[in-house]
Amino acid sequence: MMSWFRQIKEKYFTVSVKYSLRLVWAYKDVLRAHFSPVFSCYVRCFGKSQKKAAQSLRNKNCREVAFFLTIPGMWKTDYLFKKMMESPYYHPYVVIYPYSVYKDFSKEEIWNTIHRTEEFVREKGFEYVVPYDEKKGKWLDVRKIYRPDIVFFTTPYKDIPSQYYIYHFRKSLCCYVPYGFASLELGKLNYDLVFHNLLGMYFLESEIHREMAKRNARNGTNLYVSGFPGTEVYLRKDYTPKEVWKSQPVAKKRLIWAPHHTIGQEEAVGISTFLLYFDSMLALANKYREVLQIAFKPHQLLKFKLIALWGEERTEAYYRQWDQMENTQLEEAGYVDLFLTSDAMIHDCGSFTTEYLFTRKPVMYLEKPDAPSPTFNDFGRMSFSMHYNGRSLSDIEEFVKNVVIGGDDPKKESRQHFFDKYLQPIDGMMPSERIVYEIEKLINS
């Protein structure tokens, strides 16, 4: 009996029964999500709708394009948005809405995140909407109010109000740019969720990623290789990063610490080492305060999970420590300028495994001491080999002393070779240019 129950739980309730049942109720998708014949039929019908949506734009003078966004760290389409702003054929705008509304996260922190996202987009000068009715206390239906012709999603997960999920937009051309550069071996999560199979256009980082998607997805007809828009800024010579580091009395080496959010026992991918080093990294910053400054760049979901684990008071106090020390700082929004003006990084994030290599600066990947290395995909394994590896505080300190402060960087030439061979633009065309090209091609096909 227990064995049968466990099999059902592992197949249908991969996170927790309570959370999974909430999603089933909110999205009403038991049949299309879990029964193959119904799923296949639904994908075919949705695919036909996507083709019609694209064809309907052929003679439209200006296409309404909604870029959905929940948290600043998921924004990877700066140049794509700007390119569409400059074109008379597109009217882009950002739709800001909440993330993780079904996980019992702090409502106050959810709204704080919405406000941070709003400020993030406002500073860019982008048109945006926050479709929330304060009087009724409900999130509004973007499809009915704004009628977008094209929707760019930034998350494939069902942690959002159901009216912002792909099910609701079959009459719009549904596009997806991943919020991170896929480096971990997560075949289903990256390529075969219901979301991925319904997309009209799924834009991928490389030909290697397209081959991985073909192996894993039940619908492999919607795959387009564009390069990763989130790293386009590192490829453009005309971009000058802003100074985002705290002013110091003397010049110091600049190190980023970027811990992942997967700290819970029920995580599908438990790669975070935060709970092992959260005190040690503060101590390290204090020990080397004369020659080093550290930016704490946590995954934006980490705070939600820490509040659930530690409570709000302890979590806020910890974050304040990073914000208030003379040679440390807290970074909760974008990270491009932080990356470009840094000297090195320590992290345990899947996407950053490749993203930071665009800077060609030294980087360490933290692993749990008694656990096997994370399972990387075909591309991620190559990226991971460009890292220094850390499994202890002594490994971290050796990296800081020798590589970051001392400048002894034996992997420097290897990183440059990797950049030249795998990270340069595809056929000389930037990702934003390639995406617009492919959309126009589909519309006019």
XYZ file of C-alpha atoms in Angstrom:
445
model
C 0.000 0.000 0.000
C 2.757 2.442 0.970
C 4.749 1.555 -2.136
C 1.751 2.312 -4.368
C 1.107 5.606 -2.582
C 4.766 6.578 -2.889
C 4.741 5.909 -6.642
C 1.667 8.098 -7.102
C 3.213 10.876 -4.993
C 6.523 10.833 -6.894
C 4.772 10.921 -10.274
C 2.094 13.548 -9.625
C 3.248 15.442 -6.533
C 6.960 16.100 -7.059
C 7.212 18.931 -4.505
C 4.520 18.491 -1.852
C 0.978 17.181 -1.888
C -0.459 20.437 -0.533
C 1.341 22.584 -3.100
C 0.561 20.223 -5.982
C -3.149 20.105 -5.119
C -3.243 23.890 -5.022
C -1.836 24.003 -8.557
C -4.267 21.375 -9.820
C -7.156 23.414 -8.416
C -5.850 26.738 -9.747
C -4.976 25.526 -13.244
C -7.639 22.810 -13.645
C -5.228 20.697 -15.651
C -5.337 17.140 -14.308
C -6.122 15.614 -17.698
C -3.993 17.742 -20.043
C -0.989 17.700 -17.697
C -0.921 14.024 -16.701
C -2.725 11.883 -19.301
C -0.769 11.402 -22.518
C -3.692 11.123 -25.015
C -5.313 14.291 -23.681
C -1.943 16.058 -23.530
C -1.092 15.162 -27.134
C -4.460 16.351 -28.393
C -4.174 19.596 -26.430
C -0.669 20.298 -27.762
C -1.828 19.758 -31.360
C -4.800 22.079 -30.947
C -2.725 24.710 -29.170
C -0.078 24.468 -31.892
C -2.643 25.167 -34.587
C -3.790 28.206 -32.627
C -0.184 29.411 -32.451
C 0.201 29.199 -36.225
C -3.034 31.140 -36.687
C -1.866 33.733 -34.152
C 1.355 34.255 -36.122
C -0.413 34.418 -39.493
C -2.916 36.955 -38.175
C -0.052 39.414 -37.606
C 1.067 39.387 -41.232
C -0.892 42.489 -42.227
C -0.995 44.205 -38.850
C 0.846 47.522 -38.814
C 1.886 47.404 -35.165
C 1.981 44.304 -32.954
C 1.263 44.580 -29.225
C 4.011 42.708 -27.340
C 3.656 41.895 -23.630
C 6.831 40.962 -21.751
C 5.782 39.164 -18.561
C 8.036 39.716 -15.544
C 7.896 38.640 -11.901
C 11.342 39.436 -10.443
C 14.217 41.604 -11.772
C 16.676 38.706 -11.946
C 14.534 36.992 -14.579
C 14.753 39.925 -16.999
C 16.987 38.834 -19.901
C 15.550 40.765 -22.826
C 16.862 44.333 -22.533
C 18.127 44.591 -26.094
C 15.157 42.739 -27.542
C 12.779 45.149 -25.800
C 14.789 48.168 -27.002
C 14.912 46.824 -30.542
C 11.132 46.489 -30.571
C 10.758 49.961 -29.052
C 12.697 51.382 -31.982
C 10.589 49.553 -34.570
C 7.280 50.952 -35.880
C 5.998 47.366 -36.170
C 6.045 46.605 -32.431
C 4.660 48.157 -29.261
C 6.383 46.435 -26.309
C 5.454 46.845 -22.656
C 6.252 44.972 -19.445
C 3.559 43.272 -17.383
C 4.570 42.949 -13.708
C 2.812 40.359 -11.578
C 3.589 38.184 -8.508
C 5.656 35.020 -8.297
C 5.144 32.010 -6.015
C 1.605 32.828 -4.946
C 0.771 29.212 -4.043
C 3.709 28.427 -1.727
C 2.707 30.221 1.489
C 5.550 32.705 1.037
C 5.432 36.005 2.928
C 2.798 38.227 1.308
C 4.714 41.280 2.446
C 7.865 40.053 0.706
C 5.876 39.210 -2.433
C 4.728 42.829 -2.597
C 8.217 44.096 -1.796
C 9.446 42.088 -4.779
C 6.732 43.548 -7.006
C 7.775 47.062 -5.974
C 11.466 46.268 -6.607
C 10.556 44.929 -10.039
C 8.523 48.047 -10.777
C 11.457 50.277 -9.807
C 13.819 48.104 -11.878
C 11.704 48.547 -15.021
C 11.009 52.230 -14.343
C 14.723 52.985 -14.138
C 15.150 51.492 -17.593
C 12.530 53.859 -18.969
C 10.361 50.997 -20.238
C 6.589 51.197 -20.455
C 4.985 48.859 -17.928
C 1.745 47.944 -16.189
C 0.958 46.369 -12.822
C -2.518 44.961 -13.554
C -3.803 44.855 -9.991
C -7.187 46.172 -8.865
C -6.626 47.504 -5.352
C -10.343 48.022 -4.642
C -11.228 44.418 -5.504
C -7.910 43.013 -4.317
C -7.415 40.906 -7.461
C -5.041 40.530 -10.377
C -6.652 41.465 -13.678
C -6.863 39.567 -16.952
C -4.197 40.989 -19.287
C -5.627 39.125 -22.259
C -8.968 40.923 -21.978
C -7.613 44.381 -21.090
C -4.546 44.733 -23.345
C -5.091 42.008 -25.957
C -1.397 41.259 -26.648
C -0.533 39.889 -30.082
C 2.729 38.404 -28.796
C 3.590 37.339 -25.260
C 7.146 36.808 -24.005
C 7.178 34.666 -20.877
C 10.073 34.757 -18.400
C 9.119 31.745 -16.288
C 7.729 28.348 -17.313
C 6.415 27.425 -13.869
C 2.918 27.364 -12.397
C 3.792 29.553 -9.418
C 1.859 32.510 -10.786
C -1.797 33.587 -10.947
C -3.400 31.293 -13.513
C -4.486 34.164 -15.772
C -0.792 34.806 -16.566
C 0.017 31.234 -17.552
C 0.342 30.073 -21.152
C -3.043 28.259 -21.093
C -4.686 31.656 -21.190
C -2.949 32.928 -24.350
C -3.576 30.473 -27.156
C -4.669 33.325 -29.474
C -1.410 35.221 -28.877
C 1.936 34.098 -30.293
C 3.595 32.632 -27.183
C 7.379 33.042 -26.998
C 9.869 32.088 -24.327
C 13.401 33.198 -23.564
C 14.798 31.173 -20.622
C 15.550 33.216 -17.509
C 18.898 31.449 -17.162
C 21.544 29.863 -19.360
C 20.711 26.135 -19.046
C 23.734 24.342 -17.594
C 22.268 21.650 -15.320
C 20.915 18.315 -16.554
C 17.227 19.086 -16.062
C 15.664 17.594 -19.161
C 12.023 17.773 -18.117
C 12.230 21.061 -16.200
C 14.076 22.793 -19.033
C 12.349 21.317 -22.074
C 9.330 19.130 -21.374
C 6.955 20.873 -19.003
C 3.476 21.371 -20.440
C 4.506 25.016 -20.937
C 7.455 24.200 -23.219
C 5.371 21.972 -25.474
C 2.688 24.628 -25.998
C 4.972 27.480 -26.999
C 4.818 28.903 -30.465
C 8.525 29.824 -30.303
C 11.088 28.579 -27.794
C 14.383 30.474 -28.202
C 17.477 28.481 -27.192
C 21.056 29.310 -26.310
C 22.923 27.133 -28.815
C 22.697 24.202 -31.204
C 23.824 21.998 -28.321
C 20.769 23.151 -26.348
C 18.485 22.491 -29.307
C 19.736 18.913 -29.511
C 19.103 18.483 -25.788
C 15.597 19.913 -26.214
C 14.858 17.522 -29.074
C 15.897 14.571 -26.903
C 13.661 15.617 -24.027
C 10.613 17.444 -25.397
C 7.499 15.702 -26.649
C 7.008 18.608 -29.064
C 10.248 19.509 -30.821
C 8.753 21.631 -33.607
C 8.892 24.990 -31.817
C 12.650 25.262 -31.207
C 14.713 28.219 -32.465
C 18.406 28.880 -31.808
C 19.004 32.563 -31.100
C 21.796 32.686 -28.553
C 21.009 33.826 -25.016
C 19.690 37.430 -24.878
C 20.679 37.703 -21.222
C 24.361 37.682 -22.171
C 24.116 39.994 -25.174
C 25.272 42.962 -23.105
C 28.631 41.253 -22.534
C 29.098 40.918 -26.296
C 28.404 44.559 -27.131
C 31.409 46.848 -27.182
C 29.262 49.965 -26.895
C 28.047 49.213 -23.367
C 29.644 51.060 -20.449
C 28.750 49.543 -17.069
C 27.649 51.716 -14.167
C 29.697 51.868 -10.997
C 27.647 49.837 -8.532
C 30.225 49.038 -5.853
C 30.548 50.892 -2.550
C 33.238 53.534 -2.548
C 36.320 52.419 -0.592
C 39.173 54.434 0.953
C 41.624 52.455 -1.207
C 41.097 50.241 -4.252
C 40.163 46.661 -3.312
C 39.482 43.451 -5.192
C 35.786 42.946 -5.900
C 34.268 39.521 -5.280
C 30.653 38.428 -5.808
C 29.068 35.696 -3.688
C 25.917 34.392 -5.412
C 24.205 31.551 -3.483
C 21.290 29.618 -4.960
C 17.873 29.354 -3.305
C 17.435 25.559 -3.109
C 17.980 25.154 0.628
C 14.964 22.956 1.476
C 14.890 19.178 1.778
C 12.037 18.908 -0.742
C 13.822 20.850 -3.486
C 13.829 19.184 -6.901
C 17.423 20.411 -7.330
C 19.180 20.955 -3.996
C 22.395 22.637 -5.103
C 22.547 25.551 -2.660
C 25.461 25.683 -0.207
C 24.189 28.829 1.521
C 23.439 27.184 4.873
C 27.017 25.877 5.001
C 28.717 29.234 4.488
C 26.366 32.081 5.427
C 28.392 32.977 8.558
C 31.780 32.078 7.084
C 31.407 34.452 4.134
C 30.725 37.376 6.478
C 33.778 36.383 8.536
C 35.858 36.192 5.358
C 34.746 39.685 4.350
C 35.804 40.989 7.757
C 39.148 39.123 7.715
C 40.180 40.583 4.352
C 38.450 43.952 4.743
C 41.655 45.884 3.947
C 42.038 44.366 0.473
C 38.668 42.857 -0.456
C 35.026 43.831 -0.821
C 32.249 41.290 -1.316
C 28.840 41.749 -2.925
C 26.159 39.380 -1.622
C 24.026 38.535 -4.688
C 21.483 35.936 -3.510
C 18.991 34.301 -5.827
C 15.827 36.318 -5.327
C 13.863 33.313 -4.107
C 16.367 32.695 -1.303
C 14.865 35.399 0.892
C 11.378 33.892 0.624
C 12.714 30.527 1.730
C 14.869 31.937 4.511
C 11.877 33.776 5.965
C 10.026 30.450 6.023
C 13.042 28.742 7.660
C 14.496 31.450 9.925
C 11.643 33.894 10.329
C 11.478 37.443 9.001
C 13.447 39.107 11.817
C 16.539 36.906 11.507
C 16.449 36.992 7.698
C 16.204 40.791 7.570
C 18.999 41.112 10.126
C 21.276 38.879 8.046
C 20.601 40.809 4.844
C 21.210 44.101 6.694
C 24.661 42.910 7.746
C 25.701 42.637 4.114
C 24.194 46.009 3.335
C 25.820 47.866 6.243
C 29.415 46.626 6.517
C 31.949 48.993 4.968
C 33.382 46.508 2.481
C 30.210 44.491 1.718
C 26.952 45.189 -0.073
C 23.592 43.608 -0.829
C 22.464 43.264 -4.458
C 18.825 42.199 -4.967
C 18.025 43.484 -8.466
C 19.984 43.273 -11.726
C 23.550 42.015 -11.912
C 25.015 42.927 -15.318
C 26.915 45.980 -14.068
C 27.946 44.044 -10.968
C 29.418 41.278 -13.134
C 31.215 43.618 -15.490
C 32.838 45.666 -12.712
C 33.811 42.685 -10.523
C 37.115 40.824 -10.326
C 35.779 37.334 -9.544
C 32.764 35.367 -8.358
C 31.887 32.441 -6.070
C 28.523 30.764 -6.705
C 26.482 27.558 -6.853
C 23.919 28.584 -9.477
C 23.169 26.645 -12.645
C 22.761 29.594 -14.989
C 25.744 31.560 -13.658
C 27.920 28.536 -14.487
C 27.922 29.800 -18.065
C 26.763 33.404 -17.743
C 29.738 34.638 -15.731
C 32.141 33.102 -18.252
C 31.116 35.851 -20.673
C 33.173 38.220 -18.485
C 36.188 35.900 -18.822
C 37.019 36.522 -15.143
C 37.954 33.848 -12.561
C 35.072 32.019 -10.906
C 34.625 29.295 -8.281
C 31.747 26.815 -8.107
C 30.808 25.731 -4.576
C 29.752 22.129 -4.028
C 28.446 20.350 -0.952
C 31.349 18.549 0.789
C 29.831 15.069 0.954
C 27.657 15.167 -2.160
C 28.468 14.315 -5.796
C 28.986 17.201 -8.187
C 25.802 18.634 -9.710
C 24.720 16.837 -12.866
C 25.462 19.246 -15.665
C 24.154 18.978 -19.213
C 26.352 18.751 -22.321
C 27.071 22.486 -22.355
C 27.243 22.840 -18.589
C 30.003 20.251 -18.269
C 32.235 22.350 -20.492
C 31.372 25.504 -18.538
C 31.960 23.784 -15.195
C 35.453 22.737 -16.285
C 36.333 26.446 -16.574
C 35.692 26.900 -12.824
C 37.812 26.527 -9.747
C 36.010 24.093 -7.461
C 35.299 24.539 -3.766
C 34.060 21.997 -1.215
C 35.230 23.662 1.999
C 35.930 27.001 3.618
C 39.656 26.401 3.125
C 39.053 25.992 -0.640
C 37.189 29.306 -0.660
C 39.934 31.094 1.244
C 42.655 29.686 -1.031
C 40.727 30.985 -4.052
C 40.354 34.417 -2.439
C 44.022 34.680 -1.407
C 45.705 33.197 -4.462
C 43.411 33.893 -7.408
C 41.338 36.960 -6.484
C 43.828 38.920 -4.397
C 47.092 37.344 -5.599
C 46.197 37.229 -9.313
C 47.479 33.660 -9.803
C 44.911 32.493 -12.381
C 45.992 29.334 -14.286
C 42.573 28.931 -15.952
C 42.678 32.343 -17.665
C 43.726 31.120 -21.123
C 41.231 28.231 -21.023
C 38.364 30.632 -20.301
C 39.347 32.832 -23.219
C 39.469 29.833 -25.555
C 36.054 28.681 -24.319
C 34.621 32.151 -24.931
C 36.009 32.309 -28.462
C 34.731 28.848 -29.392
C 31.307 28.655 -27.705
C 30.075 32.065 -26.544
C 30.508 34.327 -29.553
C 27.329 35.434 -31.438
C 25.818 32.926 -33.871
C 26.756 33.912 -37.443
C 27.671 37.359 -36.126
C 24.008 38.130 -35.330
C 23.117 39.251 -31.810
C 20.388 37.260 -29.983
C 17.882 40.140 -30.072
C 18.369 40.519 -33.822
C 17.987 36.786 -34.357
C 14.753 36.648 -32.333
C 13.092 39.457 -34.286
C 14.294 37.866 -37.529
C 12.766 34.493 -36.603
C 9.462 36.077 -35.515
C 9.166 37.950 -38.807
C 10.065 34.804 -40.699
C 7.334 32.823 -38.928
C 4.738 35.551 -39.415
C 5.440 35.739 -43.126
C 5.852 32.022 -43.785
